[in-house]
Short mmCIF file of C-alpha atoms in Angstrom, two decimals:
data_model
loop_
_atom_site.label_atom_id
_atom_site.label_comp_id
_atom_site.label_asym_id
_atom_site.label_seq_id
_atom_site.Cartn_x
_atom_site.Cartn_y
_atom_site.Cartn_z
CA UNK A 1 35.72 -50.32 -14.42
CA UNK A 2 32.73 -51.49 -13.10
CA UNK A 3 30.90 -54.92 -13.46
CA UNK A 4 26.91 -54.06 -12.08
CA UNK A 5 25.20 -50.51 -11.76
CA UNK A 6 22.87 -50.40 -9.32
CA UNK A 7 20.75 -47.20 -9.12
CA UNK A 8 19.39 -46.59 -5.37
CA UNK A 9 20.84 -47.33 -2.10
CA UNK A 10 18.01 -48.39 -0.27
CA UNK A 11 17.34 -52.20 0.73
CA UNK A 12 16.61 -53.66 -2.70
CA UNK A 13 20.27 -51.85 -3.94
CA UNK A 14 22.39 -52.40 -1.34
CA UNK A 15 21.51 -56.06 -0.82
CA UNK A 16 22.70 -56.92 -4.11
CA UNK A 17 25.19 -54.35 -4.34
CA UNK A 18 26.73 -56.49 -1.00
CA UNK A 19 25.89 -60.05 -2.71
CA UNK A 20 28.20 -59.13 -5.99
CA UNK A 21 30.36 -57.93 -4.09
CA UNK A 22 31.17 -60.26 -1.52
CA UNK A 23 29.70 -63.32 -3.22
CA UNK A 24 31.34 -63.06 -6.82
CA UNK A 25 34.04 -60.41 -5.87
CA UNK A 26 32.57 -58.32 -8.57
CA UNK A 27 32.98 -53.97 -8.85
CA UNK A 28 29.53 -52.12 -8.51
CA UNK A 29 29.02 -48.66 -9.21
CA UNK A 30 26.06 -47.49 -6.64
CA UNK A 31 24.19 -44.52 -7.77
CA UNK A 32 21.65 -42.57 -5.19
CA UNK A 33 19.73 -39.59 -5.86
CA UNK A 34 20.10 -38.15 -2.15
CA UNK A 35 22.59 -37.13 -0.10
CA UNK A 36 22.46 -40.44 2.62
CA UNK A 37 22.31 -44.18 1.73
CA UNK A 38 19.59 -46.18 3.62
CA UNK A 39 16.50 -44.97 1.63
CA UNK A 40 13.68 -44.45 3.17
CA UNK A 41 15.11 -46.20 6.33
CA UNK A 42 17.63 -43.51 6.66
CA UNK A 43 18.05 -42.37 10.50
CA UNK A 44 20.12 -40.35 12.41
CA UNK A 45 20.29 -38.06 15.70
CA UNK A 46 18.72 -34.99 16.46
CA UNK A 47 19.37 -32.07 18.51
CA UNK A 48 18.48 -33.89 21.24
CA UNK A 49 20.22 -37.02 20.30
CA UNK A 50 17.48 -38.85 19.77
CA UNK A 51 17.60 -41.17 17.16
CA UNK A 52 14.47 -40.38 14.23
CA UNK A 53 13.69 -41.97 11.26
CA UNK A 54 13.92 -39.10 8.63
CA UNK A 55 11.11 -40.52 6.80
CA UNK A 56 8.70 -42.60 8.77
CA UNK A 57 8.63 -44.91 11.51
CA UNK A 58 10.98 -48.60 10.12
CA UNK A 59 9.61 -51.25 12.77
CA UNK A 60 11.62 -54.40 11.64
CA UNK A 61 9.67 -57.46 11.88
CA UNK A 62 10.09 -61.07 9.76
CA UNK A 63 8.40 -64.34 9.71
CA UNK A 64 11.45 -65.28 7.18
CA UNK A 65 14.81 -66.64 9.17
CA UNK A 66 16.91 -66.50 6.28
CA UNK A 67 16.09 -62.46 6.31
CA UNK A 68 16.82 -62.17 9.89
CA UNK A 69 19.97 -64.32 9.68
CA UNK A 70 21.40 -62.41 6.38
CA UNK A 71 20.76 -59.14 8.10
CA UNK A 72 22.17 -60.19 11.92
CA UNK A 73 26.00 -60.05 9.47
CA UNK A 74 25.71 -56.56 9.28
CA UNK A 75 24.23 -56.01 12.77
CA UNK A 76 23.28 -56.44 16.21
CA UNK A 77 19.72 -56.17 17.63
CA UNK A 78 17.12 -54.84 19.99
CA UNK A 79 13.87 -56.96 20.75
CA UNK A 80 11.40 -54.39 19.94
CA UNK A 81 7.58 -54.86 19.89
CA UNK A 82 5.57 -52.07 18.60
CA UNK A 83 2.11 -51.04 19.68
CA UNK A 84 -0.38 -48.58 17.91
CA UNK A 85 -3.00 -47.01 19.56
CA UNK A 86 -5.62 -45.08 17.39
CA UNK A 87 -7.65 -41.98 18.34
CA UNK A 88 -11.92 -42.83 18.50
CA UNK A 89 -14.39 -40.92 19.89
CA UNK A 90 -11.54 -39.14 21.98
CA UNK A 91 -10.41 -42.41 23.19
CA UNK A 92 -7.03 -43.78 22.69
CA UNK A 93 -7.95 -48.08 21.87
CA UNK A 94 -5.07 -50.35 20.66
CA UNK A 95 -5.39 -51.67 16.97
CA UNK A 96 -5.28 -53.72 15.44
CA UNK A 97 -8.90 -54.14 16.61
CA UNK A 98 -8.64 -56.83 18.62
CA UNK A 99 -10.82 -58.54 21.61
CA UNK A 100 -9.21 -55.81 24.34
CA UNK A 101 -10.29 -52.96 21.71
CA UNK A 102 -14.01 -54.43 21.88
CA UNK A 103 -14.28 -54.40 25.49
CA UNK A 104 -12.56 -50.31 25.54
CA UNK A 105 -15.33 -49.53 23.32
CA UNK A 106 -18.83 -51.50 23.70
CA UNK A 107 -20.56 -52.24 26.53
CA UNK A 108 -19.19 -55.43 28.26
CA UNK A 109 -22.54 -57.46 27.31
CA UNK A 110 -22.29 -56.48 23.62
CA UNK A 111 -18.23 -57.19 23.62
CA UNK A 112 -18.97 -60.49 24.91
CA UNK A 113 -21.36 -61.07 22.32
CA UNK A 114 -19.33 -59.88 19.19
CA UNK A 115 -16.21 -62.15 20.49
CA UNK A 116 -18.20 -64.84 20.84
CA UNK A 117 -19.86 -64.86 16.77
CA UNK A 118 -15.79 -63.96 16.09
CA UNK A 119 -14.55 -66.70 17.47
CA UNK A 120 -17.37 -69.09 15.92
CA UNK A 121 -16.46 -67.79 12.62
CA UNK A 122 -13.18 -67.41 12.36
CA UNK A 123 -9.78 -69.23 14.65
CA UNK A 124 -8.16 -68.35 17.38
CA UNK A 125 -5.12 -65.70 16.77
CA UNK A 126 -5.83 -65.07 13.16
CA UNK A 127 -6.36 -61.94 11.34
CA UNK A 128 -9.27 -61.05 9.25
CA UNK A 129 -9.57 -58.33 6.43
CA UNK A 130 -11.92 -55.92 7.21
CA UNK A 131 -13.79 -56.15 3.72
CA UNK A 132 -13.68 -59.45 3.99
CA UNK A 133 -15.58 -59.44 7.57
CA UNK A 134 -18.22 -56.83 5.68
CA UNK A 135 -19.11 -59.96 3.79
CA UNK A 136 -20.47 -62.06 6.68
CA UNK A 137 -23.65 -62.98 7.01
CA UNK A 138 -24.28 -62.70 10.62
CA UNK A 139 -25.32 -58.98 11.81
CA UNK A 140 -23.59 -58.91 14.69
CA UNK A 141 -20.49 -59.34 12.38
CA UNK A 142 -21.91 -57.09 9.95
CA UNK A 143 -22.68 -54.49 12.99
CA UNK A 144 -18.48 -54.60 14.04
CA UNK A 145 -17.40 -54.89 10.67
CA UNK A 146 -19.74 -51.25 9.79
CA UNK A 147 -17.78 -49.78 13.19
CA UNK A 148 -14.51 -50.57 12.38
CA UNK A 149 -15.15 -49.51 8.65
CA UNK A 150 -16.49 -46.04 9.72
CA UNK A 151 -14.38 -45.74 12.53
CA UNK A 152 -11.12 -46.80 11.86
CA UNK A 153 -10.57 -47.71 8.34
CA UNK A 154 -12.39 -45.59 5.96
CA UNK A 155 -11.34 -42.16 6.67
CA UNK A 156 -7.39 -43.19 7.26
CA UNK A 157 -8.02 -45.09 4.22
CA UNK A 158 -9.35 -41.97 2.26
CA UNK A 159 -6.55 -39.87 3.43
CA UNK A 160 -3.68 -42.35 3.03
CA UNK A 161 -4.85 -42.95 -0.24
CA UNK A 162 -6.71 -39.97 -1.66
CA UNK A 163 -9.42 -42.26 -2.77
CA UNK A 164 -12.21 -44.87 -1.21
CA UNK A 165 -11.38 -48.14 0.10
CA UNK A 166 -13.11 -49.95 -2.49
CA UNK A 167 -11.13 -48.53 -5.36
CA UNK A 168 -7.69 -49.30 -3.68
CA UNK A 169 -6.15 -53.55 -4.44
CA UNK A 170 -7.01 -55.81 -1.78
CA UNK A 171 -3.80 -56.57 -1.04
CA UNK A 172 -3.63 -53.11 0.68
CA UNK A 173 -6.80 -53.28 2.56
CA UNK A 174 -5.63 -56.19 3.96
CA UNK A 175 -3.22 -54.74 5.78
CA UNK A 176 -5.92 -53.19 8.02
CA UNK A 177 -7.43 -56.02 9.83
CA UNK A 178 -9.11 -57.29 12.90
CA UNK A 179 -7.06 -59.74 14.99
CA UNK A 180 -8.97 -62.19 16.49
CA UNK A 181 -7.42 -62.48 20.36
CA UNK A 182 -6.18 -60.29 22.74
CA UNK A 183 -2.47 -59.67 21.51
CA UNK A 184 -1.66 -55.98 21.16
CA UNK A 185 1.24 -56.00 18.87
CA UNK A 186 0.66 -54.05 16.11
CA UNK A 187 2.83 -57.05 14.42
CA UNK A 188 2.21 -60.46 15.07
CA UNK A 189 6.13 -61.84 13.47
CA UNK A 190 8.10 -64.63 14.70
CA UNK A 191 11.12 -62.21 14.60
CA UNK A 192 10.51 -58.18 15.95
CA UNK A 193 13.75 -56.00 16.27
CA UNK A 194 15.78 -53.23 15.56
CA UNK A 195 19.08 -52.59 14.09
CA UNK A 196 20.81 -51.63 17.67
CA UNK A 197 22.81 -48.97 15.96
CA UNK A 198 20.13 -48.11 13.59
CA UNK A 199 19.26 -48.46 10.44
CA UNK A 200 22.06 -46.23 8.47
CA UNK A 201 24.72 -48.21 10.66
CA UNK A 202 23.47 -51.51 9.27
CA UNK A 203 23.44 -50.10 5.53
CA UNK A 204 27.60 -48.51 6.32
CA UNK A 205 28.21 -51.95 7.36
CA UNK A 206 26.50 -53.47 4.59
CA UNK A 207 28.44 -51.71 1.54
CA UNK A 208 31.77 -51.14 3.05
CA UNK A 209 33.62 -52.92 0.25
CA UNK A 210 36.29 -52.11 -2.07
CA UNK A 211 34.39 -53.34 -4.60
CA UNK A 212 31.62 -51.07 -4.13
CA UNK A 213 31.72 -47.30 -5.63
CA UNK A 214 28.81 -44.91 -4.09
CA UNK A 215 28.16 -42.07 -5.66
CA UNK A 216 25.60 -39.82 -3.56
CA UNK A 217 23.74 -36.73 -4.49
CA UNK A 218 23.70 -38.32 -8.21
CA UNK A 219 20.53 -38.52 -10.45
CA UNK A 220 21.17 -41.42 -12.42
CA UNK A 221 20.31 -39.40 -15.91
CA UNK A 222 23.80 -37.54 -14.69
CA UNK A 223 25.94 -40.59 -15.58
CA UNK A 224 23.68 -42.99 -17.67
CA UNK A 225 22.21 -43.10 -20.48
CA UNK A 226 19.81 -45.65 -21.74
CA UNK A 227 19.52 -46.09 -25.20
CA UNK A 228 15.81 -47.40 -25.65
CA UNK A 229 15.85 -47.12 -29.54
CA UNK A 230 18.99 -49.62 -29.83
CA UNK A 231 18.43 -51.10 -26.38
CA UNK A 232 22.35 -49.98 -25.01
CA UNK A 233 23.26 -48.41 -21.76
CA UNK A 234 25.83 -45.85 -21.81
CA UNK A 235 27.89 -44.84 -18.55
CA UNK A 236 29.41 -41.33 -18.85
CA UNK A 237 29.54 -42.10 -22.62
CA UNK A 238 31.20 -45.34 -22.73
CA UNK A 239 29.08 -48.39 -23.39
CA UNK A 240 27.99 -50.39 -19.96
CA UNK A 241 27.75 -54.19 -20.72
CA UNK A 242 27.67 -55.42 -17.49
CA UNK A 243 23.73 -55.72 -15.61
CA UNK A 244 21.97 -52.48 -14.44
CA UNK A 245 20.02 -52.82 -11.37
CA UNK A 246 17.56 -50.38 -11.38
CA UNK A 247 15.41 -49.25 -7.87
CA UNK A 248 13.93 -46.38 -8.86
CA UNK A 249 11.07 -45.25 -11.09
CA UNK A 250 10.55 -47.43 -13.92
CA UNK A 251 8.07 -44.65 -16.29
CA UNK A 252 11.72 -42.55 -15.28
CA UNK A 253 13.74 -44.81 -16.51
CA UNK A 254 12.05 -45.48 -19.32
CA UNK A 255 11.13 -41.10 -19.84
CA UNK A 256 7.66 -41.55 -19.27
CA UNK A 257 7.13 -43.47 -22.73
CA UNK A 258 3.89 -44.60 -21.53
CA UNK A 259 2.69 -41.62 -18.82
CA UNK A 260 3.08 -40.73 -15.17
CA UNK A 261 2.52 -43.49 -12.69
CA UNK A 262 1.15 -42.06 -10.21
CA UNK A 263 2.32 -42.43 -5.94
CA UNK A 264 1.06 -40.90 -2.90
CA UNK A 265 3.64 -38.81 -0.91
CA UNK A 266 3.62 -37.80 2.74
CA UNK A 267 4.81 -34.23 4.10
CA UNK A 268 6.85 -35.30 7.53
CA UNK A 269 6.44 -32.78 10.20
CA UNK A 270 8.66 -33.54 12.84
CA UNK A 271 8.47 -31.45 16.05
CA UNK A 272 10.11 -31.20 19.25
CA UNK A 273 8.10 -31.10 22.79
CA UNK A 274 9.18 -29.87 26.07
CA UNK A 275 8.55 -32.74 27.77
CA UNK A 276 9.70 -36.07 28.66
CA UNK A 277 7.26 -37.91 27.01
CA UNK A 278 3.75 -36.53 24.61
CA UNK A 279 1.95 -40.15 24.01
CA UNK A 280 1.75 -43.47 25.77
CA UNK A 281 3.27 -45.22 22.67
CA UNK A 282 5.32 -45.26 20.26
CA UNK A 283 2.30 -44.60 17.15
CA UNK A 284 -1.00 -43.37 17.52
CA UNK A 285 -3.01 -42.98 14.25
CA UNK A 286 -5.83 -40.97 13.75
CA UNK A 287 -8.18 -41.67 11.50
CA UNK A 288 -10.62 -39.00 11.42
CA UNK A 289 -10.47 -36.01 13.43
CA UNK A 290 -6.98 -34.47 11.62
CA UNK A 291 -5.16 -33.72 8.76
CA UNK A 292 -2.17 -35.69 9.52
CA UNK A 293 -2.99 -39.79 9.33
CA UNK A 294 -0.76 -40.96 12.46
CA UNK A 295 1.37 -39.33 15.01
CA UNK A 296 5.11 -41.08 15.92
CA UNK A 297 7.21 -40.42 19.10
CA UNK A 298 11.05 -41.98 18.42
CA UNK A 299 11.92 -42.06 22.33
CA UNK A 300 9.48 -44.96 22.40
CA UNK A 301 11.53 -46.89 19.69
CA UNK A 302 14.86 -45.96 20.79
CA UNK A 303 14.89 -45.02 24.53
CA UNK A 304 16.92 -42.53 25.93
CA UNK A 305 17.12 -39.90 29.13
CA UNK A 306 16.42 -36.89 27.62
CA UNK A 307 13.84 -34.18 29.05
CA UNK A 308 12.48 -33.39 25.35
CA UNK A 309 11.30 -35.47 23.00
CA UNK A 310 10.45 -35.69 19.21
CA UNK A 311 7.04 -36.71 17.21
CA UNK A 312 6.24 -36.93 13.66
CA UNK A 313 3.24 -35.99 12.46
CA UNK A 314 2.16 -37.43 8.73
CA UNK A 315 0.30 -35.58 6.35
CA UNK A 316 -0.39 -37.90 3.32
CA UNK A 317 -0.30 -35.85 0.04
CA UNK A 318 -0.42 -36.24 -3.53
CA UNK A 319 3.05 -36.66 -5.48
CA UNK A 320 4.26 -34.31 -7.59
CA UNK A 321 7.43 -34.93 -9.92
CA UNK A 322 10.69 -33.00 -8.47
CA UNK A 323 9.02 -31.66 -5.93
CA UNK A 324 8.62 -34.63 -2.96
CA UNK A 325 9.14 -38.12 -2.41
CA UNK A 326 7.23 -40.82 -4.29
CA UNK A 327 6.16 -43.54 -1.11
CA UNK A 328 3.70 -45.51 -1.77
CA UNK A 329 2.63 -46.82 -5.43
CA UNK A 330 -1.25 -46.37 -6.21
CA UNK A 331 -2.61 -50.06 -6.99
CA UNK A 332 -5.80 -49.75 -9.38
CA UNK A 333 -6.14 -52.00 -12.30
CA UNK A 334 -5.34 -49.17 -14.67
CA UNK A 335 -2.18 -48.05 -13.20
CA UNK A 336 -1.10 -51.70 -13.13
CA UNK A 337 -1.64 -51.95 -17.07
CA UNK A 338 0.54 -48.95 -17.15
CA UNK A 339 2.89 -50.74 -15.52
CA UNK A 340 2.96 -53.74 -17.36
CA UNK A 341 3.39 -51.77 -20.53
CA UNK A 342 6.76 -50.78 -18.83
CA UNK A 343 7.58 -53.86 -17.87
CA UNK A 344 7.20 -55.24 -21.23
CA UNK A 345 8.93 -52.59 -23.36
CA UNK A 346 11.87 -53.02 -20.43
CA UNK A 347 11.96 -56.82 -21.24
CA UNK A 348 13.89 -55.97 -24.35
CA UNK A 349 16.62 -54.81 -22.44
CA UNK A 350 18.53 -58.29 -21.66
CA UNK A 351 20.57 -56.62 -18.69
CA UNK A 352 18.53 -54.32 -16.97
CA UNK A 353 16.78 -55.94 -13.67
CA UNK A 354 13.97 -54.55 -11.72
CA UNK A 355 13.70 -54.37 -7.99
CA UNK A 356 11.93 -53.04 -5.43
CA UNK A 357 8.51 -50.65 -4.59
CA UNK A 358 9.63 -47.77 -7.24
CA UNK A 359 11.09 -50.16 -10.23
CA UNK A 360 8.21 -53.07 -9.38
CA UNK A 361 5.49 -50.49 -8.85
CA UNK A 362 4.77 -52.85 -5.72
CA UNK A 363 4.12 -51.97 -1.75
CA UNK A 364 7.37 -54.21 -0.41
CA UNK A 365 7.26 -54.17 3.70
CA UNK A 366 11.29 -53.88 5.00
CA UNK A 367 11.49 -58.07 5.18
CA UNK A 368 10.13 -58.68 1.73
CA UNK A 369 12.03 -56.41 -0.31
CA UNK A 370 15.60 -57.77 1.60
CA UNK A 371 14.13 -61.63 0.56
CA UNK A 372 13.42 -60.51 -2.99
CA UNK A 373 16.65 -58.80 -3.63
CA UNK A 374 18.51 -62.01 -2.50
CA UNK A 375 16.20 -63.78 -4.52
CA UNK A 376 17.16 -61.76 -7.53
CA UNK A 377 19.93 -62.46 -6.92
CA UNK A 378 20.02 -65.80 -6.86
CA UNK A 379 18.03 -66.34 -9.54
CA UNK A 380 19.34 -63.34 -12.08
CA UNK A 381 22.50 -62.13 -11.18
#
């Protein structure tokens, strides 16, 4: 009956899910765990008809054209720049730190002098880690990079994470950095938008196919069965030789042969106010004073007249198997040999293919997971 499996309907499924089907005319069988495609992009309305994203702020933003361009066939857009302010000394300062966050915190004299060794050490409208800025050797550097560190960075860090900044990969402390300039986008991309429907519209558009199945509210382990002795995959008890995509867990998959990853998970609080607007934009993050890490307001994203509106508060917690959602993959250099021992035992299997954060054990952003899966599929499919 069918011709792929492909187990999750979030972006790494659904692209390819769309690419077989459209591009070799080819039956898929989609398998997702909830009860909504879209992953963890999934929006809808509220009471209020505001328009929330169910788990976590999606800000859509691309450097690659070829991502922007596959994605404008399944929708239309909205030029959308975000901003993020965070919470200091009970002042409100945009961040990334930039040049207009060192003159809403320092004196003017000493702002003027920290620009000035940034911009003799580093170019114009760049971005700089902030471990890597630790490293300088001039102590006016050293002085900014110790304030954003304490300030910003180390206690978000430590409650994002559940662990100090130093033990975490570099590739996701780089993610926190100081831009050197005075733009106040959070993101700096050629392309910034959102889906003008939102994001569930765009996934509907993407998989209405005939040749694509969906089955929702379906733990894969209901309908397959994967054979890791004599390496066969078995759909409702008949033997599956076409390719499995796979999005999910790979120590699931694979029933743990090796141990537990491990993820961080985040408890989403959303809330509705009694008034037309509670912050100034659309994220403000606070590092230190709270439990939760940031706080999101959705009529900033998508603006409507409504006298209530809706925030999100974040409380980053530890995941626990069956009982929340597994966000974020843990990057130390043990879990990654963990990993690799999955990835090795699963290279057996000649038609099972691994995308995305859960399957890759890999922090994807929105852009880069829709460029791999085409990728993929270009290159495997």
């Amino acid at each position: 009956m069918f011709d792929y499996i492909v187990v999750g309907a979030g972006f790494a499924g659904s692209v390819i899910a769309e690419r077989v089907a459209n591009k070799l005319n080819k039956k898929v069988l989609t398998i997702e765990k909830r009860n909504h495609i879209g992953g963890n992009c999934y929006d809808e309305k509220d009471e209020n008809n505001i328009l929330i994203h169910k788990y976590g702020p999606h800000l859509f933003h691309t450097d690659y054209k070829e991502v922007f361009d596959y994605l404008s066939n399944f929708t239309e857009w909205e030029i959308y720049n975000h901003k993020v302010l965070a919470y200091i000394d009970g002042k409100k300062v945009p961040i990334p730190f930039n040049f207009n966050t060192l003159y809403e915190v320092f004196p003017r004299s000493l702002a003027q002098k920290l620009e000035k060794a940034l911009l003799e050490e580093y170019e114009y409208n760049t971005k700089v880690p902030i471990l890597e800025l630790k490293k300088s050797k001039n102590k006016e550097l050293q002085f900014l990079a110790d304030y954003v560190y304490e300030k910003i960075f180390v206690n978000y860090t430590a409650k994002q994470w559940g662990m100090k900044p130093e033990e975490i990969d570099s590739a996701v402390t780089a993610r926190v950095p100081i831009f050197i300039g005075r733009d106040d986008r959070y993101f700096n991309d050629k392309y910034q938008a959102l889906p003008k429907k939102g994001y569930t519209k765009l996934f509907q558009n993407m998989l209405n196919n005939k040749n694509i199945k969906i089955m929702l509210n379906t733990d894969f382990k209901e309908v397959l069965n994967i054979d890791i002795e004599n390496k066969k995959i078995y759909l409702l008890n008949q033997e599956f030789k076409g390719k499995l995509i796979f999005t999910g867990m790979i120590d699931e998959l694979c029933e743990y042969k090796f141990g537990e990853l491990p993820y961080r998970s985040v408890d989403m609080k959303f809330e509705i106010i009694d008034k037309e607007y509670y912050q100034e934009v659309a994220t403000v993050n606070y590092p230190n004073n709270y439990d939760f890490t940031r706080i999101t307001e959705f009529k900033h994203i998508h603006p409507i007249k409504t006298d209530k509106t809706t925030i999100l508060k974040e409380y980053p917690q530890e995941y626990i198997k069956d009982k929340n959602t597994p966000y974020y993959p843990i990057f130390t250099e043990e879990n990654q040999k963990k990993y690799e021992n999955y990835k090795e035992f699963l290279n057996n299997f000649k038609n099972i293919i691994l995308v995305g954060r859960l399957a890759e054990y890999k922090y994807y952003d929105m852009d880069d997971i829709v460029k791999r899966a085409l990728d993929v599929f270009e290159e495997n499919i």
